[in-house]
Coordinates of C-alpha atoms and ligand atoms in Angstrom, one line a residue:
X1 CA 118.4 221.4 68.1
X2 CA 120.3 220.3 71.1
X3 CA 118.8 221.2 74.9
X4 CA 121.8 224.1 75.3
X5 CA 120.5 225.7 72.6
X6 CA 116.7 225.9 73.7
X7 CA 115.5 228.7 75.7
X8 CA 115.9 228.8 79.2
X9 CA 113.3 226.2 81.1
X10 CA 114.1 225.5 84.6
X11 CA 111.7 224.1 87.5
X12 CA 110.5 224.1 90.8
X13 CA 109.4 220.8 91.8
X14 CA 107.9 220.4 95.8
X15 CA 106.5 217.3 97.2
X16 CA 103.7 218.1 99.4
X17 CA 104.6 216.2 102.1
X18 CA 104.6 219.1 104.9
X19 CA 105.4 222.6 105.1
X20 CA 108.1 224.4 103.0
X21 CA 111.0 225.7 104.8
X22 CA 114.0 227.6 104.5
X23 CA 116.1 225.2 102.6
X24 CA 113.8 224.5 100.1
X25 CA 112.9 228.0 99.3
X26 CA 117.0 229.3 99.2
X27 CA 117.2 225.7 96.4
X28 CA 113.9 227.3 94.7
X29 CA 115.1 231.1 94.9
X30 CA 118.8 229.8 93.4
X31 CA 116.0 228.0 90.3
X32 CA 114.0 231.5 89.8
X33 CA 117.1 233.8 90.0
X34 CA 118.6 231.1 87.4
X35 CA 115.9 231.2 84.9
X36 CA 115.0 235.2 85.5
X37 CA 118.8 235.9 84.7
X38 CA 118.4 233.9 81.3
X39 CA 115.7 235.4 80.0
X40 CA 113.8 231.9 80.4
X41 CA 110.7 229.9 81.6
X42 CA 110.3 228.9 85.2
X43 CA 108.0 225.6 86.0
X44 CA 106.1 224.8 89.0
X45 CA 105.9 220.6 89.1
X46 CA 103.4 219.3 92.4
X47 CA 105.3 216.2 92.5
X48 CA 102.8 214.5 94.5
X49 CA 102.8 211.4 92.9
X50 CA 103.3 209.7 96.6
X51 CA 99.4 209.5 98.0
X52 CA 100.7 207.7 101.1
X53 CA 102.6 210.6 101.6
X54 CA 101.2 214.1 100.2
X55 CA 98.3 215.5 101.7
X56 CA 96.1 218.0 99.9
X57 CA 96.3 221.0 102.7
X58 CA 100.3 221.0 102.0
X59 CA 99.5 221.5 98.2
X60 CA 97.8 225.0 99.2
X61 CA 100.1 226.1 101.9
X62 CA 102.9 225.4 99.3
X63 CA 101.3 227.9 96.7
X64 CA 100.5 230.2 99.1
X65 CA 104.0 229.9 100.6
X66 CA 105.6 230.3 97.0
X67 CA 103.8 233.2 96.5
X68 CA 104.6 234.8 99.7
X69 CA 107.7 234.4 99.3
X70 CA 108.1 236.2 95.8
X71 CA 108.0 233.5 93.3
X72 CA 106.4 233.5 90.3
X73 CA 106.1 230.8 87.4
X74 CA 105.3 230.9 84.2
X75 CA 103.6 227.2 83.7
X76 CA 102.0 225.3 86.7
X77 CA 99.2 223.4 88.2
X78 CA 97.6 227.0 89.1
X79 CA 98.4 228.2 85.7
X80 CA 98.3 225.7 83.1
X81 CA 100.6 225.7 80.4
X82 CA 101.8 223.8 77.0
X83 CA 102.9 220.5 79.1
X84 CA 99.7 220.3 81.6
X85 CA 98.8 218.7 83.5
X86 CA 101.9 219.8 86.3
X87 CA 100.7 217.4 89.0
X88 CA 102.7 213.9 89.0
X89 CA 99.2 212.6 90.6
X90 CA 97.8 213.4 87.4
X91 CA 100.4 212.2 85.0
X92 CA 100.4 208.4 85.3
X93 CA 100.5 207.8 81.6
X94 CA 103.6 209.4 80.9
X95 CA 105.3 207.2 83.4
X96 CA 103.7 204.4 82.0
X97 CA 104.9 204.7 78.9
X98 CA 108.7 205.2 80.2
X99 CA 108.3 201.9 82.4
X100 CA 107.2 200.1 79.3
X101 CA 110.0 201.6 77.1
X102 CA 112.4 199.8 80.0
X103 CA 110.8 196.8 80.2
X104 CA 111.0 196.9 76.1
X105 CA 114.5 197.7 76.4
X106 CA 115.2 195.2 79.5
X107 CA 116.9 198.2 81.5
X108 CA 114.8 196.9 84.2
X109 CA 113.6 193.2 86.3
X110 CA 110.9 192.6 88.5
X111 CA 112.1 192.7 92.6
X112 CA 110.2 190.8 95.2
X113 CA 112.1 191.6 97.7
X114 CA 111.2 193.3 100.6
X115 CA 112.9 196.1 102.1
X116 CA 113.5 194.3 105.6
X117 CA 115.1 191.7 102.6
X118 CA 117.5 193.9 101.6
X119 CA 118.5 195.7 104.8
X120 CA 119.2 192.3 105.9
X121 CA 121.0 190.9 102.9
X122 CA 124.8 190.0 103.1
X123 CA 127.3 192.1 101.7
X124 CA 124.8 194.8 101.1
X125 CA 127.2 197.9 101.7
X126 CA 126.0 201.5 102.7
X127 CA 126.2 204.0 100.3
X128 CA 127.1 207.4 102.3
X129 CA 125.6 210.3 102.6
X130 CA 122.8 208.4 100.5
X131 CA 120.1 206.3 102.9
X132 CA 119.4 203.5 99.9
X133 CA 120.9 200.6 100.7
X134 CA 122.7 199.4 97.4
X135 CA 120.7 196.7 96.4
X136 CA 122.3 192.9 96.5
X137 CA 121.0 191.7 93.0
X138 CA 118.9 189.1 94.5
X139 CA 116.0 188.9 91.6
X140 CA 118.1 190.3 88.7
X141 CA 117.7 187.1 86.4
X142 CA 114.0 187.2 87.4
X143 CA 111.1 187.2 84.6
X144 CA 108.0 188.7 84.9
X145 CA 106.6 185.3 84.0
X146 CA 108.6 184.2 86.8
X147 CA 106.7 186.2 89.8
X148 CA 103.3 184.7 89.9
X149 CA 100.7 186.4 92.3
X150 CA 103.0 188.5 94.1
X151 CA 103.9 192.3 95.0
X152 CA 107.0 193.5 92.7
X153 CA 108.7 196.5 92.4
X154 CA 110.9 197.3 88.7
X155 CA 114.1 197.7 89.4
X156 CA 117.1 199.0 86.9
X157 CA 119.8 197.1 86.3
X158 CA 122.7 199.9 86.7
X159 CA 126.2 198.9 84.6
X160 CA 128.1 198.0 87.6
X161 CA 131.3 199.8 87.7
X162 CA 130.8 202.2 85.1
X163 CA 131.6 206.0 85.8
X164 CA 129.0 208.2 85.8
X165 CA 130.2 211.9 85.1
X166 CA 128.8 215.3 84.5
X167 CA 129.9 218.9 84.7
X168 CA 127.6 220.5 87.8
X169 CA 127.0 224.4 86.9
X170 CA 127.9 224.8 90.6
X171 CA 129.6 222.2 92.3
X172 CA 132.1 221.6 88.9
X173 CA 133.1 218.0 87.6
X174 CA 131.5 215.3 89.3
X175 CA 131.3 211.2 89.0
X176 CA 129.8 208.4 91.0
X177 CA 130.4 204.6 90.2
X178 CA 127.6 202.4 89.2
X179 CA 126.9 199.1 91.5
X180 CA 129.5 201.2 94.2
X181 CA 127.9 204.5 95.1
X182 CA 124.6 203.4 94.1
X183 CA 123.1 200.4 92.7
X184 CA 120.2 199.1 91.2
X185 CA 117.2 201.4 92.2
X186 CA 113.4 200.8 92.1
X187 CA 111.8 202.6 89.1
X188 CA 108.1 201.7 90.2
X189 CA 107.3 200.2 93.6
X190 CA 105.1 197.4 94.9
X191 CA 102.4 199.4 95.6
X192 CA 102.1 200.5 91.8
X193 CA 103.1 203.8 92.6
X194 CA 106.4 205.1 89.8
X195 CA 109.5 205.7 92.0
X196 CA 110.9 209.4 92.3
X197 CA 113.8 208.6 89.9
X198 CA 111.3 207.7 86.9
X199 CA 108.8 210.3 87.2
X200 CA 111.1 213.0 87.3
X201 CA 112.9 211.9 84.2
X202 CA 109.9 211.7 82.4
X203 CA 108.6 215.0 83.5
X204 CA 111.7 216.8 83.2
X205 CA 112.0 215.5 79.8
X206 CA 108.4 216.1 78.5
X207 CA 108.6 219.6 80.1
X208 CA 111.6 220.2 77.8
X209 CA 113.6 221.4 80.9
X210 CA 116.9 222.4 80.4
X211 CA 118.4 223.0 83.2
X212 CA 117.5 221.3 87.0
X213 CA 118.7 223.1 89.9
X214 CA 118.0 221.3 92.7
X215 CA 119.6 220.3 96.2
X216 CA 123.2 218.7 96.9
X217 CA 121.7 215.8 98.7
X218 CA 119.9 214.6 95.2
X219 CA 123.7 214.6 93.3
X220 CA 124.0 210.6 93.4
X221 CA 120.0 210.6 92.3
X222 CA 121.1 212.6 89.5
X223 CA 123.7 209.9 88.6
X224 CA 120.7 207.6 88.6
X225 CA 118.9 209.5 86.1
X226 CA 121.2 210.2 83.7
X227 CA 121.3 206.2 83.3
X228 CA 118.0 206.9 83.0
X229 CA 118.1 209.5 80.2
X230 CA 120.2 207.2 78.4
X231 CA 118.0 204.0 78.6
X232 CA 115.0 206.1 77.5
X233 CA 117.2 207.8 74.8
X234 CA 116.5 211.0 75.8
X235 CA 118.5 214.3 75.9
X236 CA 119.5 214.8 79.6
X237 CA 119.4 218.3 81.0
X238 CA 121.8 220.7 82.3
X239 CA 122.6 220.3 86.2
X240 CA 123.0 223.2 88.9
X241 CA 123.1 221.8 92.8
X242 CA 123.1 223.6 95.8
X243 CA 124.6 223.3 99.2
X244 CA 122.0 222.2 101.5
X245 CA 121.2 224.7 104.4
X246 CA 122.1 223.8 108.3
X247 CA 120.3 224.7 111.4
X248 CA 122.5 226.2 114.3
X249 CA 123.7 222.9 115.6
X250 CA 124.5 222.1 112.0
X251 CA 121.5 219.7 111.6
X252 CA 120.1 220.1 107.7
X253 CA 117.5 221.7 107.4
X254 CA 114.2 219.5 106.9
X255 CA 110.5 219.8 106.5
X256 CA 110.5 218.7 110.5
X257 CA 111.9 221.9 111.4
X258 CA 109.0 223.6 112.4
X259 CA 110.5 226.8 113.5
X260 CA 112.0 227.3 109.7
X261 CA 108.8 226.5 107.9
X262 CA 108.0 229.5 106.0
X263 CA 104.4 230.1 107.3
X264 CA 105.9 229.8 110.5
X265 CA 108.3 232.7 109.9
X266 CA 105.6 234.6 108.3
X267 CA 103.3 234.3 111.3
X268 CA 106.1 235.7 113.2
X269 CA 106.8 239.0 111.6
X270 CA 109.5 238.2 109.5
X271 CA 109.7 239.2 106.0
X272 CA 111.1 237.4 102.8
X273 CA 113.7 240.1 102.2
X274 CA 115.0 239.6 105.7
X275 CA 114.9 235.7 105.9
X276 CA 116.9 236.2 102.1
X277 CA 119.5 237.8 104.3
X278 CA 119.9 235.2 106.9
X279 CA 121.3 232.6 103.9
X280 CA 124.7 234.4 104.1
X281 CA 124.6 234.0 107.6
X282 CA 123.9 230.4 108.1
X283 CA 126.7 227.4 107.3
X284 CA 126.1 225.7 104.3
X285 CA 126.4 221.9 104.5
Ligands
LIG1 N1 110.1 216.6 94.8 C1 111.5 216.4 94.9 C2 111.9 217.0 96.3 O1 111.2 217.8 96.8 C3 112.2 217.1 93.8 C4 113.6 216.9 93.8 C5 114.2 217.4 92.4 O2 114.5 218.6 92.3 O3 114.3 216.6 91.5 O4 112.9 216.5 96.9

């Protein structure tokens, strides 16, 4: 049975690195209101896999927040389910195993470099509208045998200059090239922590997730993991991203804008059926 013809499964997937806002709760409202209208399963993933970054008092406020807000899941850290445990911090195993199956396959090298190497490097072009650097190639011939007693990162070797396509549900056809709009990205960092990129692959995959609705700023990261789908040999899901929301001064919204965090807007009267109406009235990015 292919993934389109599974039941509904769609996620919500926070980090709790500070307070929800605005933006993030019109991305998660588009994810409930997707998964409501088919009948399916909606997911709540605590992707705090980052301890340098997630702190435990944002993990409450976000439930609490969610819940204010109207949204309800089906499976979640709060309500267990068939694919527990639904915090990343928790899941280390499953990443594991997906590094391994990359190593196996050589999709990936070890990097010493540094990121103050690679800013630096020559000929080491930004990508727009994406903040990581595209990656110069420095360590690609590396072996692990090769970097004795030092910090590495994994790093995947993307097929330079291949087209990456897919049909968005919202946005319509879309393609970024390999080695050009993105290029070799770190799978598990230095500090032994699995990269973003990895863990989200693996969880979407073992959660069976079908579709992945998720902001417009993350469309070249989904480029990234559908290389990723296809190293692991895994069926990739369906895609659905949303234009990002923008303050007055057309600044995207962000977790730093205190104003628009939701407890903030709570505190101050409003109510989620009235902040649901101020998304027609500000710009989309
Ligand atoms: N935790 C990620 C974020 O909040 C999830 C992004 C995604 O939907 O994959 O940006």
């Amino acid at each position: 049975m292919s993934l389109s013809e599974k039941s509904y499964r769609g996620r919500i997937a926070p980090s709790p690195t500070g307070y929800l806002h605005l933006g993030h709760a019109r991305t998660f409202w588009v994810a409930q209101e997707r998964a409501r209208a088919q009948r399916g399963t909606l997911i709540l993933r605590n992707e705090d896999i980052d301890s340098t970054r997630y702190r435990m008092e944002f993990v409450e406020a976000m439930l609490e927040d969610l819940k204010w807000f109207g949204f309800a899941w089906q499976e979640g850290p709060d309500v267990g389910g068939p694919y527990t445990p639904y915090d990343q911090s928790r899941r280390r195993e499953h990443y594991l195993a997906a590094l391994d199956k990359l190593i196996a396959g050589n999709f990936v090298y070890p990097c010493v470099c540094s990121r103050k190497d690679i800013q630096t490097a020559a000929h080491a072009p930004h990508a727009e509208d994406d903040d990581e650097v595209i990656y110069p190639g420095t360590c690609r011939e590396n072996r692990k045998s090769e970097i004795v007693n030092r910090k590495f990162s994994w790093r995947f070797r993307v097929p330079d200059g291949e087209t990456i396509s897919f049909m968005d549900g919202n946005l319509g056809p879309q393609s970024f090239i390999a080695g050009k709009d993105f290029g070799d990205f770190v799978v598990w960092r230095p500090d032994d922590v699995p990269a973003y990129q990895l863990a989200c692959v693996a969880d979407d995959a073992a959660m069976q997730i079908t579709e992945v609705v998720r902001g417009a700023d993350l469309l070249k990261s989904t480029a990234r993991q559908l290389l990723l789908y296809r190293a692991l040999n895994l069926p990739a899901p369906q895609f659905f991203h949303c234009p990002l929301l923008c303050d007055d001064s057309g600044v995207r919204l962000a977790k730093r804008h205190a104003a628009l965090a939701l407890r903030t807007l709570r505190e101050a009267g409003k109510t989620p059926e009235s902040l649901r109406a101020t998304w027609n009235s500000l710009p989309p990015a």
